[in-house]
Short mmCIF file of N, CA and C and ligand atoms in Angstrom, two decimals:
data_model
loop_
_atom_site.label_atom_id
_atom_site.label_comp_id
_atom_site.label_asym_id
_atom_site.label_seq_id
_atom_site.Cartn_x
_atom_site.Cartn_y
_atom_site.Cartn_z
N MET X 1 28.90 84.33 -24.97
CA MET X 1 27.67 84.67 -25.68
C MET X 1 26.51 83.81 -25.18
N ALA X 2 25.30 84.35 -25.31
CA ALA X 2 24.12 83.61 -24.84
C ALA X 2 24.00 82.28 -25.59
N ARG X 3 23.56 81.26 -24.90
CA ARG X 3 23.41 79.93 -25.53
C ARG X 3 21.96 79.45 -25.52
N ARG X 4 21.08 80.25 -24.92
CA ARG X 4 19.66 79.86 -24.94
C ARG X 4 18.87 81.00 -25.56
N LEU X 5 18.56 80.80 -26.84
CA LEU X 5 18.01 81.88 -27.65
C LEU X 5 16.68 81.51 -28.25
N LEU X 6 15.91 82.56 -28.56
CA LEU X 6 14.66 82.39 -29.28
C LEU X 6 14.65 83.36 -30.45
N LEU X 7 14.28 82.86 -31.62
CA LEU X 7 14.10 83.74 -32.78
C LEU X 7 12.62 83.95 -33.01
N LEU X 8 12.22 85.21 -33.07
CA LEU X 8 10.82 85.58 -33.34
C LEU X 8 10.77 86.31 -34.66
N GLY X 9 9.69 86.11 -35.40
CA GLY X 9 9.54 86.86 -36.64
C GLY X 9 8.42 86.28 -37.46
N PRO X 10 7.86 87.07 -38.37
CA PRO X 10 6.76 86.58 -39.20
C PRO X 10 7.23 85.47 -40.13
N PRO X 11 6.28 84.69 -40.68
CA PRO X 11 6.65 83.66 -41.65
C PRO X 11 7.37 84.31 -42.83
N GLY X 12 8.50 83.75 -43.21
CA GLY X 12 9.25 84.31 -44.34
C GLY X 12 10.33 85.28 -43.91
N ALA X 13 10.46 85.54 -42.59
CA ALA X 13 11.46 86.51 -42.13
C ALA X 13 12.88 85.93 -42.15
N GLY X 14 12.97 84.60 -42.32
CA GLY X 14 14.29 83.97 -42.35
C GLY X 14 14.70 83.36 -41.02
N LYS X 15 13.72 83.08 -40.16
CA LYS X 15 14.02 82.48 -38.85
C LYS X 15 14.77 81.15 -38.99
N GLY X 16 14.25 80.29 -39.86
CA GLY X 16 14.85 78.95 -40.02
C GLY X 16 16.29 79.04 -40.49
N THR X 17 16.53 79.87 -41.50
CA THR X 17 17.89 80.03 -42.05
C THR X 17 18.82 80.61 -40.99
N GLN X 18 18.38 81.64 -40.29
CA GLN X 18 19.23 82.26 -39.27
C GLN X 18 19.44 81.34 -38.09
N ALA X 19 18.43 80.53 -37.76
CA ALA X 19 18.58 79.57 -36.67
C ALA X 19 19.67 78.56 -37.02
N GLN X 20 19.69 78.12 -38.29
CA GLN X 20 20.73 77.16 -38.72
C GLN X 20 22.12 77.77 -38.58
N ARG X 21 22.25 79.04 -38.95
CA ARG X 21 23.55 79.71 -38.83
C ARG X 21 23.99 79.79 -37.36
N LEU X 22 23.03 80.13 -36.51
CA LEU X 22 23.34 80.30 -35.09
C LEU X 22 23.74 78.98 -34.44
N VAL X 23 23.01 77.91 -34.73
CA VAL X 23 23.34 76.64 -34.09
C VAL X 23 24.71 76.14 -34.53
N ALA X 24 25.06 76.41 -35.81
CA ALA X 24 26.38 75.99 -36.29
C ALA X 24 27.47 76.74 -35.52
N LYS X 25 27.21 77.99 -35.22
CA LYS X 25 28.20 78.80 -34.52
C LYS X 25 28.28 78.45 -33.03
N LEU X 26 27.11 78.22 -32.43
CA LEU X 26 27.07 78.03 -30.98
C LEU X 26 27.22 76.57 -30.55
N GLY X 27 27.03 75.64 -31.49
CA GLY X 27 27.10 74.22 -31.13
C GLY X 27 25.98 73.78 -30.21
N VAL X 28 24.79 74.31 -30.43
CA VAL X 28 23.60 73.91 -29.64
C VAL X 28 22.54 73.43 -30.64
N PRO X 29 21.54 72.66 -30.17
CA PRO X 29 20.52 72.21 -31.11
C PRO X 29 19.54 73.31 -31.53
N GLN X 30 19.05 73.17 -32.76
CA GLN X 30 17.95 74.02 -33.23
C GLN X 30 16.66 73.31 -32.86
N ILE X 31 15.75 74.02 -32.22
CA ILE X 31 14.49 73.39 -31.85
C ILE X 31 13.37 74.12 -32.58
N SER X 32 12.87 73.46 -33.63
CA SER X 32 11.84 74.06 -34.48
C SER X 32 10.58 73.21 -34.40
N THR X 33 9.52 73.77 -33.81
CA THR X 33 8.28 72.99 -33.71
C THR X 33 7.70 72.72 -35.10
N GLY X 34 7.90 73.67 -36.06
CA GLY X 34 7.43 73.43 -37.43
C GLY X 34 8.08 72.18 -38.02
N ASP X 35 9.41 72.05 -37.87
CA ASP X 35 10.12 70.86 -38.38
C ASP X 35 9.63 69.61 -37.66
N MET X 36 9.47 69.70 -36.34
CA MET X 36 9.05 68.51 -35.58
C MET X 36 7.64 68.09 -35.97
N LEU X 37 6.77 69.09 -36.19
CA LEU X 37 5.39 68.75 -36.57
C LEU X 37 5.35 68.17 -37.99
N ARG X 38 6.17 68.73 -38.91
CA ARG X 38 6.20 68.15 -40.27
C ARG X 38 6.70 66.71 -40.22
N ALA X 39 7.69 66.44 -39.35
CA ALA X 39 8.19 65.06 -39.22
C ALA X 39 7.10 64.15 -38.66
N ALA X 40 6.33 64.68 -37.72
CA ALA X 40 5.24 63.88 -37.12
C ALA X 40 4.17 63.56 -38.17
N VAL X 41 3.88 64.53 -39.03
CA VAL X 41 2.89 64.30 -40.10
C VAL X 41 3.42 63.23 -41.05
N ALA X 42 4.71 63.36 -41.42
CA ALA X 42 5.31 62.40 -42.37
C ALA X 42 5.31 60.98 -41.77
N ALA X 43 5.48 60.89 -40.44
CA ALA X 43 5.54 59.59 -39.78
C ALA X 43 4.14 59.06 -39.45
N CYS X 44 3.11 59.84 -39.78
CA CYS X 44 1.71 59.45 -39.47
C CYS X 44 1.52 59.13 -37.98
N SER X 45 2.20 59.86 -37.10
CA SER X 45 2.04 59.61 -35.67
C SER X 45 0.76 60.28 -35.18
N GLU X 46 0.43 60.02 -33.91
CA GLU X 46 -0.76 60.62 -33.31
C GLU X 46 -0.66 62.16 -33.34
N VAL X 47 0.51 62.68 -32.96
CA VAL X 47 0.70 64.14 -33.00
C VAL X 47 0.52 64.66 -34.43
N GLY X 48 1.07 63.94 -35.40
CA GLY X 48 0.94 64.34 -36.80
C GLY X 48 -0.52 64.38 -37.23
N ARG X 49 -1.27 63.38 -36.78
CA ARG X 49 -2.69 63.32 -37.13
C ARG X 49 -3.42 64.52 -36.53
N GLN X 50 -3.06 64.89 -35.31
CA GLN X 50 -3.71 66.03 -34.65
C GLN X 50 -3.33 67.37 -35.30
N ALA X 51 -2.12 67.43 -35.87
CA ALA X 51 -1.60 68.71 -36.35
C ALA X 51 -1.93 69.01 -37.81
N GLN X 52 -2.07 67.98 -38.61
CA GLN X 52 -2.04 68.16 -40.07
C GLN X 52 -3.07 69.17 -40.60
N SER X 53 -4.33 69.07 -40.18
CA SER X 53 -5.35 69.93 -40.79
C SER X 53 -5.08 71.39 -40.46
N TYR X 54 -4.58 71.67 -39.28
CA TYR X 54 -4.25 73.06 -38.91
C TYR X 54 -3.11 73.57 -39.78
N MET X 55 -2.09 72.74 -39.94
CA MET X 55 -0.92 73.17 -40.72
C MET X 55 -1.32 73.43 -42.17
N ASP X 56 -2.15 72.57 -42.72
CA ASP X 56 -2.55 72.74 -44.12
C ASP X 56 -3.33 74.04 -44.33
N ARG X 57 -4.02 74.49 -43.28
CA ARG X 57 -4.78 75.74 -43.41
C ARG X 57 -3.98 76.97 -43.00
N GLY X 58 -2.77 76.77 -42.49
CA GLY X 58 -1.98 77.91 -42.02
C GLY X 58 -2.45 78.41 -40.67
N GLU X 59 -3.20 77.55 -39.94
CA GLU X 59 -3.64 77.92 -38.58
C GLU X 59 -2.63 77.37 -37.58
N LEU X 60 -2.71 77.88 -36.35
CA LEU X 60 -1.84 77.34 -35.31
C LEU X 60 -2.38 76.00 -34.83
N VAL X 61 -1.48 75.07 -34.63
CA VAL X 61 -1.80 73.79 -34.01
C VAL X 61 -2.14 74.10 -32.54
N PRO X 62 -3.13 73.40 -31.95
CA PRO X 62 -3.53 73.75 -30.58
C PRO X 62 -2.35 73.75 -29.59
N ASP X 63 -2.41 74.70 -28.66
CA ASP X 63 -1.32 74.88 -27.69
C ASP X 63 -0.92 73.58 -27.01
N ALA X 64 -1.90 72.80 -26.57
CA ALA X 64 -1.58 71.60 -25.78
C ALA X 64 -0.69 70.65 -26.59
N VAL X 65 -0.97 70.53 -27.89
CA VAL X 65 -0.20 69.61 -28.74
C VAL X 65 1.23 70.14 -28.90
N VAL X 66 1.35 71.42 -29.24
CA VAL X 66 2.67 72.01 -29.52
C VAL X 66 3.51 72.08 -28.24
N ILE X 67 2.87 72.44 -27.15
CA ILE X 67 3.62 72.53 -25.88
C ILE X 67 4.17 71.15 -25.51
N GLY X 68 3.37 70.12 -25.73
CA GLY X 68 3.83 68.75 -25.46
C GLY X 68 5.07 68.40 -26.28
N VAL X 69 5.03 68.74 -27.57
CA VAL X 69 6.15 68.43 -28.47
C VAL X 69 7.41 69.20 -28.04
N ALA X 70 7.24 70.49 -27.75
CA ALA X 70 8.40 71.33 -27.40
C ALA X 70 8.98 70.89 -26.05
N GLU X 71 8.08 70.58 -25.12
CA GLU X 71 8.53 70.22 -23.78
C GLU X 71 9.36 68.93 -23.80
N GLU X 72 8.88 67.95 -24.57
CA GLU X 72 9.60 66.68 -24.66
C GLU X 72 11.02 66.93 -25.18
N ARG X 73 11.14 67.82 -26.18
CA ARG X 73 12.45 68.08 -26.76
C ARG X 73 13.35 68.87 -25.80
N LEU X 74 12.75 69.85 -25.12
CA LEU X 74 13.56 70.71 -24.23
C LEU X 74 14.04 69.99 -22.98
N ARG X 75 13.37 68.89 -22.65
CA ARG X 75 13.79 68.12 -21.47
C ARG X 75 14.98 67.21 -21.77
N GLN X 76 15.33 67.06 -23.04
CA GLN X 76 16.44 66.17 -23.36
C GLN X 76 17.77 66.76 -22.89
N ASP X 77 18.74 65.84 -22.66
CA ASP X 77 20.00 66.24 -22.03
C ASP X 77 20.79 67.27 -22.83
N ASP X 78 20.66 67.23 -24.17
CA ASP X 78 21.47 68.14 -24.98
C ASP X 78 20.90 69.56 -25.02
N ALA X 79 19.74 69.78 -24.40
CA ALA X 79 19.08 71.09 -24.52
C ALA X 79 19.47 72.05 -23.39
N THR X 80 20.73 72.01 -22.97
CA THR X 80 21.19 73.01 -22.00
C THR X 80 21.41 74.35 -22.72
N GLY X 81 21.64 74.27 -24.02
CA GLY X 81 21.63 75.45 -24.88
C GLY X 81 20.71 75.11 -26.05
N PHE X 82 20.17 76.12 -26.72
CA PHE X 82 19.27 75.85 -27.86
C PHE X 82 18.97 77.14 -28.60
N VAL X 83 18.57 76.97 -29.86
CA VAL X 83 17.97 78.08 -30.59
C VAL X 83 16.54 77.66 -30.92
N LEU X 84 15.59 78.30 -30.28
CA LEU X 84 14.17 78.01 -30.54
C LEU X 84 13.73 78.79 -31.76
N ASP X 85 13.00 78.11 -32.64
CA ASP X 85 12.60 78.71 -33.91
C ASP X 85 11.16 78.30 -34.19
N GLY X 86 10.24 79.27 -34.05
CA GLY X 86 8.83 78.96 -34.32
C GLY X 86 8.05 78.52 -33.09
N PHE X 87 8.65 78.58 -31.94
CA PHE X 87 7.99 78.31 -30.66
C PHE X 87 8.61 79.21 -29.61
N PRO X 88 7.86 79.90 -28.79
CA PRO X 88 6.39 79.95 -28.70
C PRO X 88 5.77 80.87 -29.75
N ARG X 89 4.50 80.65 -30.04
CA ARG X 89 3.76 81.49 -30.98
C ARG X 89 2.51 82.09 -30.35
N THR X 90 2.22 81.76 -29.10
CA THR X 90 1.06 82.35 -28.40
C THR X 90 1.50 82.69 -26.97
N ALA X 91 0.67 83.54 -26.32
CA ALA X 91 0.99 83.90 -24.93
C ALA X 91 0.99 82.66 -24.03
N ALA X 92 0.05 81.75 -24.26
CA ALA X 92 -0.01 80.54 -23.42
C ALA X 92 1.26 79.69 -23.61
N GLN X 93 1.73 79.62 -24.85
CA GLN X 93 2.98 78.86 -25.10
C GLN X 93 4.17 79.54 -24.41
N ALA X 94 4.20 80.87 -24.46
CA ALA X 94 5.31 81.60 -23.85
C ALA X 94 5.34 81.36 -22.33
N ARG X 95 4.15 81.36 -21.72
CA ARG X 95 4.10 81.13 -20.27
C ARG X 95 4.51 79.70 -19.94
N ALA X 96 4.05 78.75 -20.76
CA ALA X 96 4.42 77.35 -20.52
C ALA X 96 5.93 77.17 -20.67
N LEU X 97 6.50 77.86 -21.67
CA LEU X 97 7.95 77.77 -21.88
C LEU X 97 8.71 78.34 -20.67
N ASP X 98 8.30 79.51 -20.22
CA ASP X 98 8.96 80.12 -19.06
C ASP X 98 8.93 79.19 -17.86
N ALA X 99 7.75 78.61 -17.61
CA ALA X 99 7.60 77.75 -16.43
C ALA X 99 8.51 76.53 -16.55
N LEU X 100 8.53 75.94 -17.74
CA LEU X 100 9.36 74.74 -17.94
C LEU X 100 10.84 75.08 -17.77
N LEU X 101 11.29 76.16 -18.43
CA LEU X 101 12.72 76.48 -18.40
C LEU X 101 13.16 76.87 -16.99
N GLN X 102 12.25 77.51 -16.28
CA GLN X 102 12.57 77.86 -14.89
C GLN X 102 12.77 76.59 -14.06
N LYS X 103 11.86 75.65 -14.27
CA LYS X 103 11.95 74.37 -13.54
C LYS X 103 13.26 73.65 -13.88
N LEU X 104 13.67 73.75 -15.15
CA LEU X 104 14.88 73.05 -15.58
C LEU X 104 16.15 73.85 -15.27
N GLY X 105 15.99 75.09 -14.79
CA GLY X 105 17.15 75.95 -14.55
C GLY X 105 17.84 76.35 -15.84
N ARG X 106 17.05 76.50 -16.91
CA ARG X 106 17.62 76.81 -18.24
C ARG X 106 16.89 77.99 -18.86
N GLY X 107 16.78 79.10 -18.15
CA GLY X 107 15.99 80.24 -18.63
C GLY X 107 16.49 80.83 -19.95
N LEU X 108 15.57 81.41 -20.72
CA LEU X 108 15.94 82.08 -21.97
C LEU X 108 16.87 83.24 -21.66
N GLN X 109 17.90 83.42 -22.50
CA GLN X 109 18.83 84.53 -22.28
C GLN X 109 18.59 85.70 -23.22
N ARG X 110 18.27 85.40 -24.49
CA ARG X 110 18.01 86.46 -25.46
C ARG X 110 16.91 86.06 -26.43
N VAL X 111 16.10 87.03 -26.82
CA VAL X 111 15.07 86.85 -27.84
C VAL X 111 15.38 87.81 -28.98
N VAL X 112 15.57 87.28 -30.17
CA VAL X 112 15.86 88.13 -31.32
C VAL X 112 14.60 88.21 -32.18
N SER X 113 14.09 89.42 -32.35
CA SER X 113 12.92 89.64 -33.20
C SER X 113 13.41 90.14 -34.55
N ILE X 114 13.10 89.39 -35.61
CA ILE X 114 13.53 89.75 -36.97
C ILE X 114 12.37 90.46 -37.66
N ARG X 115 12.60 91.72 -38.04
CA ARG X 115 11.52 92.52 -38.64
C ARG X 115 11.66 92.62 -40.16
N VAL X 116 10.56 92.31 -40.85
CA VAL X 116 10.51 92.47 -42.31
C VAL X 116 9.11 92.95 -42.65
N ASP X 117 8.98 93.89 -43.62
CA ASP X 117 7.62 94.38 -43.89
C ASP X 117 6.82 93.40 -44.76
N ASP X 118 5.48 93.56 -44.72
CA ASP X 118 4.57 92.58 -45.31
C ASP X 118 4.81 92.32 -46.79
N ASP X 119 5.04 93.38 -47.59
CA ASP X 119 5.20 93.18 -49.03
C ASP X 119 6.38 92.27 -49.33
N GLU X 120 7.49 92.52 -48.62
CA GLU X 120 8.67 91.69 -48.87
C GLU X 120 8.42 90.25 -48.42
N LEU X 121 7.66 90.08 -47.33
CA LEU X 121 7.37 88.73 -46.84
C LEU X 121 6.58 87.92 -47.85
N VAL X 122 5.53 88.53 -48.40
CA VAL X 122 4.69 87.81 -49.36
C VAL X 122 5.53 87.39 -50.56
N GLU X 123 6.36 88.31 -51.02
CA GLU X 123 7.22 88.01 -52.16
C GLU X 123 8.16 86.83 -51.86
N ARG X 124 8.78 86.87 -50.66
CA ARG X 124 9.70 85.79 -50.29
C ARG X 124 8.98 84.45 -50.18
N LEU X 125 7.79 84.49 -49.57
CA LEU X 125 7.07 83.23 -49.35
C LEU X 125 6.60 82.62 -50.68
N LEU X 126 6.17 83.48 -51.59
CA LEU X 126 5.75 82.95 -52.89
C LEU X 126 6.94 82.37 -53.65
N ARG X 127 8.10 83.04 -53.50
CA ARG X 127 9.30 82.51 -54.14
C ARG X 127 9.64 81.14 -53.55
N ARG X 128 9.56 81.04 -52.20
CA ARG X 128 9.87 79.76 -51.55
C ARG X 128 8.89 78.67 -52.03
N SER X 129 7.63 79.05 -52.23
CA SER X 129 6.64 78.05 -52.63
C SER X 129 6.95 77.49 -54.02
N ARG X 130 7.68 78.26 -54.83
CA ARG X 130 8.05 77.75 -56.15
C ARG X 130 9.28 76.86 -56.06
N LEU X 131 10.09 77.04 -55.03
CA LEU X 131 11.34 76.29 -54.91
C LEU X 131 11.19 75.01 -54.08
N GLU X 132 10.30 75.06 -53.09
CA GLU X 132 10.13 73.89 -52.20
C GLU X 132 8.73 73.35 -52.40
N THR X 133 8.46 72.23 -51.80
CA THR X 133 7.08 71.73 -51.88
C THR X 133 6.49 71.71 -50.48
N ARG X 134 6.35 72.87 -49.89
CA ARG X 134 5.65 72.97 -48.62
C ARG X 134 4.19 73.21 -48.93
N SER X 135 3.32 72.32 -48.45
CA SER X 135 1.91 72.41 -48.82
C SER X 135 1.25 73.65 -48.21
N ASP X 136 1.94 74.32 -47.24
CA ASP X 136 1.32 75.50 -46.62
C ASP X 136 1.86 76.81 -47.19
N ASP X 137 2.51 76.76 -48.35
CA ASP X 137 3.00 77.99 -48.98
C ASP X 137 2.15 78.41 -50.18
N THR X 138 0.84 78.26 -50.10
CA THR X 138 -0.04 78.75 -51.16
C THR X 138 -0.47 80.18 -50.79
N PRO X 139 -0.92 80.99 -51.77
CA PRO X 139 -1.26 82.39 -51.45
C PRO X 139 -2.26 82.52 -50.30
N GLU X 140 -3.29 81.66 -50.23
CA GLU X 140 -4.29 81.79 -49.16
C GLU X 140 -3.68 81.48 -47.80
N THR X 141 -2.91 80.38 -47.72
CA THR X 141 -2.36 80.03 -46.40
C THR X 141 -1.28 81.03 -45.99
N ILE X 142 -0.57 81.58 -46.96
CA ILE X 142 0.44 82.60 -46.62
C ILE X 142 -0.25 83.80 -45.96
N ARG X 143 -1.35 84.24 -46.58
CA ARG X 143 -2.08 85.38 -45.99
C ARG X 143 -2.56 85.02 -44.59
N ASN X 144 -3.06 83.80 -44.46
CA ASN X 144 -3.57 83.36 -43.17
C ASN X 144 -2.46 83.30 -42.12
N ARG X 145 -1.31 82.77 -42.50
CA ARG X 145 -0.20 82.68 -41.54
C ARG X 145 0.29 84.06 -41.11
N MET X 146 0.24 85.02 -42.04
CA MET X 146 0.65 86.37 -41.66
C MET X 146 -0.35 87.01 -40.69
N ARG X 147 -1.63 86.75 -40.93
CA ARG X 147 -2.67 87.28 -40.02
C ARG X 147 -2.51 86.64 -38.63
N VAL X 148 -2.33 85.32 -38.62
CA VAL X 148 -2.15 84.61 -37.35
C VAL X 148 -0.93 85.17 -36.60
N TYR X 149 0.15 85.44 -37.35
CA TYR X 149 1.35 85.99 -36.71
C TYR X 149 1.03 87.34 -36.06
N ARG X 150 0.38 88.22 -36.84
CA ARG X 150 0.08 89.56 -36.32
C ARG X 150 -0.78 89.49 -35.06
N GLU X 151 -1.81 88.63 -35.12
CA GLU X 151 -2.77 88.60 -34.01
C GLU X 151 -2.25 87.86 -32.78
N GLN X 152 -1.58 86.73 -33.01
CA GLN X 152 -1.27 85.87 -31.86
C GLN X 152 0.19 85.88 -31.44
N THR X 153 1.10 86.06 -32.40
CA THR X 153 2.52 85.92 -32.06
C THR X 153 3.20 87.28 -31.83
N ALA X 154 2.85 88.29 -32.66
CA ALA X 154 3.53 89.59 -32.52
C ALA X 154 3.44 90.16 -31.09
N PRO X 155 2.33 89.95 -30.35
CA PRO X 155 2.30 90.48 -28.98
C PRO X 155 3.42 89.94 -28.08
N LEU X 156 4.03 88.82 -28.46
CA LEU X 156 5.13 88.28 -27.63
C LEU X 156 6.34 89.21 -27.65
N ILE X 157 6.45 90.04 -28.69
CA ILE X 157 7.58 90.97 -28.76
C ILE X 157 7.57 91.87 -27.52
N GLU X 158 6.38 92.38 -27.18
CA GLU X 158 6.26 93.24 -25.99
C GLU X 158 6.52 92.46 -24.70
N TYR X 159 6.04 91.24 -24.68
CA TYR X 159 6.23 90.36 -23.51
C TYR X 159 7.74 90.22 -23.21
N TYR X 160 8.53 89.95 -24.26
CA TYR X 160 9.97 89.76 -24.03
C TYR X 160 10.70 91.09 -23.84
N ARG X 161 10.14 92.16 -24.44
CA ARG X 161 10.75 93.47 -24.19
C ARG X 161 10.66 93.80 -22.69
N GLU X 162 9.47 93.51 -22.13
CA GLU X 162 9.29 93.80 -20.70
C GLU X 162 10.19 92.95 -19.82
N LEU X 163 10.50 91.74 -20.29
CA LEU X 163 11.42 90.90 -19.52
C LEU X 163 12.87 91.36 -19.67
N GLY X 164 13.08 92.31 -20.61
CA GLY X 164 14.43 92.90 -20.76
C GLY X 164 15.41 92.02 -21.52
N ILE X 165 14.89 91.06 -22.33
CA ILE X 165 15.81 90.18 -23.06
C ILE X 165 15.64 90.29 -24.58
N LEU X 166 14.90 91.31 -25.02
CA LEU X 166 14.60 91.44 -26.46
C LEU X 166 15.69 92.21 -27.22
N ALA X 167 16.06 91.68 -28.40
CA ALA X 167 16.89 92.43 -29.35
C ALA X 167 16.13 92.48 -30.67
N GLU X 168 15.99 93.67 -31.27
CA GLU X 168 15.28 93.78 -32.54
C GLU X 168 16.27 93.97 -33.68
N VAL X 169 16.06 93.20 -34.76
CA VAL X 169 17.00 93.21 -35.87
C VAL X 169 16.25 93.43 -37.18
N ASP X 170 16.82 94.26 -38.04
CA ASP X 170 16.26 94.51 -39.37
C ASP X 170 16.51 93.28 -40.24
N GLY X 171 15.41 92.67 -40.74
CA GLY X 171 15.53 91.43 -41.52
C GLY X 171 15.59 91.62 -43.02
N ARG X 172 15.71 92.90 -43.48
CA ARG X 172 15.81 93.12 -44.93
C ARG X 172 17.21 92.79 -45.42
N GLY X 173 17.29 92.46 -46.72
CA GLY X 173 18.60 92.22 -47.30
C GLY X 173 18.97 90.75 -47.33
N GLY X 174 20.25 90.48 -47.57
CA GLY X 174 20.71 89.10 -47.76
C GLY X 174 20.93 88.36 -46.44
N VAL X 175 21.07 87.06 -46.55
CA VAL X 175 21.24 86.20 -45.37
C VAL X 175 22.46 86.62 -44.54
N GLU X 176 23.59 86.89 -45.22
CA GLU X 176 24.82 87.25 -44.49
C GLU X 176 24.67 88.58 -43.74
N GLU X 177 23.98 89.49 -44.41
CA GLU X 177 23.77 90.82 -43.81
C GLU X 177 22.94 90.69 -42.53
N VAL X 178 21.88 89.92 -42.61
CA VAL X 178 21.01 89.75 -41.43
C VAL X 178 21.76 88.98 -40.34
N GLU X 179 22.53 87.99 -40.77
CA GLU X 179 23.31 87.21 -39.80
C GLU X 179 24.27 88.13 -39.02
N ARG X 180 24.89 89.04 -39.75
CA ARG X 180 25.83 89.97 -39.10
C ARG X 180 25.10 90.85 -38.08
N ARG X 181 23.90 91.32 -38.47
CA ARG X 181 23.14 92.16 -37.53
C ARG X 181 22.77 91.37 -36.27
N ILE X 182 22.42 90.10 -36.46
CA ILE X 182 22.06 89.28 -35.29
C ILE X 182 23.28 89.10 -34.38
N GLN X 183 24.43 88.84 -34.98
CA GLN X 183 25.65 88.68 -34.18
C GLN X 183 25.94 89.95 -33.38
N GLU X 184 25.77 91.09 -34.04
CA GLU X 184 26.02 92.37 -33.36
C GLU X 184 25.05 92.55 -32.20
N ALA X 185 23.77 92.22 -32.45
CA ALA X 185 22.77 92.40 -31.41
C ALA X 185 23.06 91.47 -30.23
N LEU X 186 23.56 90.28 -30.51
CA LEU X 186 23.82 89.33 -29.42
C LEU X 186 25.08 89.69 -28.65
N ALA X 187 26.00 90.35 -29.33
CA ALA X 187 27.25 90.75 -28.67
C ALA X 187 27.03 91.98 -27.79
N ALA X 188 25.99 92.75 -28.09
CA ALA X 188 25.76 94.03 -27.39
C ALA X 188 25.36 93.81 -25.94
P1 LIG F 201 6.84 76.87 -39.37
O1 LIG F 201 7.68 75.88 -40.11
O2 LIG F 201 7.45 77.31 -38.09
O3 LIG F 201 6.38 78.01 -40.23
O4 LIG F 201 5.50 76.08 -38.94
C1 LIG F 201 4.63 75.50 -39.91
C2 LIG F 201 3.26 75.27 -39.31
O5 LIG F 201 3.36 74.40 -38.18
C3 LIG F 201 2.58 76.53 -38.77
O6 LIG F 201 1.88 77.25 -39.77
C4 LIG F 201 1.61 75.92 -37.75
O7 LIG F 201 0.50 75.31 -38.37
C5 LIG F 201 2.46 74.80 -37.15
N1 LIG F 201 3.27 75.28 -35.98
C6 LIG F 201 4.63 75.33 -35.88
N2 LIG F 201 5.01 75.82 -34.69
C7 LIG F 201 3.85 76.09 -34.01
C8 LIG F 201 3.56 76.64 -32.74
N3 LIG F 201 4.55 77.03 -31.90
N4 LIG F 201 2.25 76.76 -32.38
C9 LIG F 201 1.26 76.38 -33.20
N5 LIG F 201 1.45 75.88 -34.42
C10 LIG F 201 2.74 75.73 -34.83
#
């Protein structure tokens, strides 16, 4: 089975949860720029200082900052396999990722796009905002993150379709159900 994967999907589609399931099965690291950026903010590092205001507004952190964070992680020895979650989110990030992975001889093998419609996403995100304390799960930032996804990240679906490595999965229903669909898509 493929060991270098990318999960694509709108905020609330379950990327993080499905990435955790996949890494447990494949024994590869989960690489989530959202988690790394939140850790940087918590540690008050330079990257955290650069990222915080964008994250609080539900905007994308500038490409140069995020690409730097992702690149440093992908160059580590354990990243011969990985599940990328939340990176890339723009065309420039996707190109930077391709160039880096090509240089490292670790090209992406499969991209799984998780599809969920907008009404269900808003409902899920509002539910999550009541359960967790993510400062970017307020109604305004949720709307903003969905708009940002549509405008900047969704076009990557076509980019990976053209590369012939895209699998599309229905993200409705329970975690196990979606996990099973992803496994089927990866086995195909
Ligand atoms: P996530 O946990 O993936 O939803 O990311 C939370 C926030 O971190 C996003 O709303 C962005 O502000 C920022 N972020 C995470 N990954 C990226 C990325 N690849 N490009 C730009 N901003 C990002």
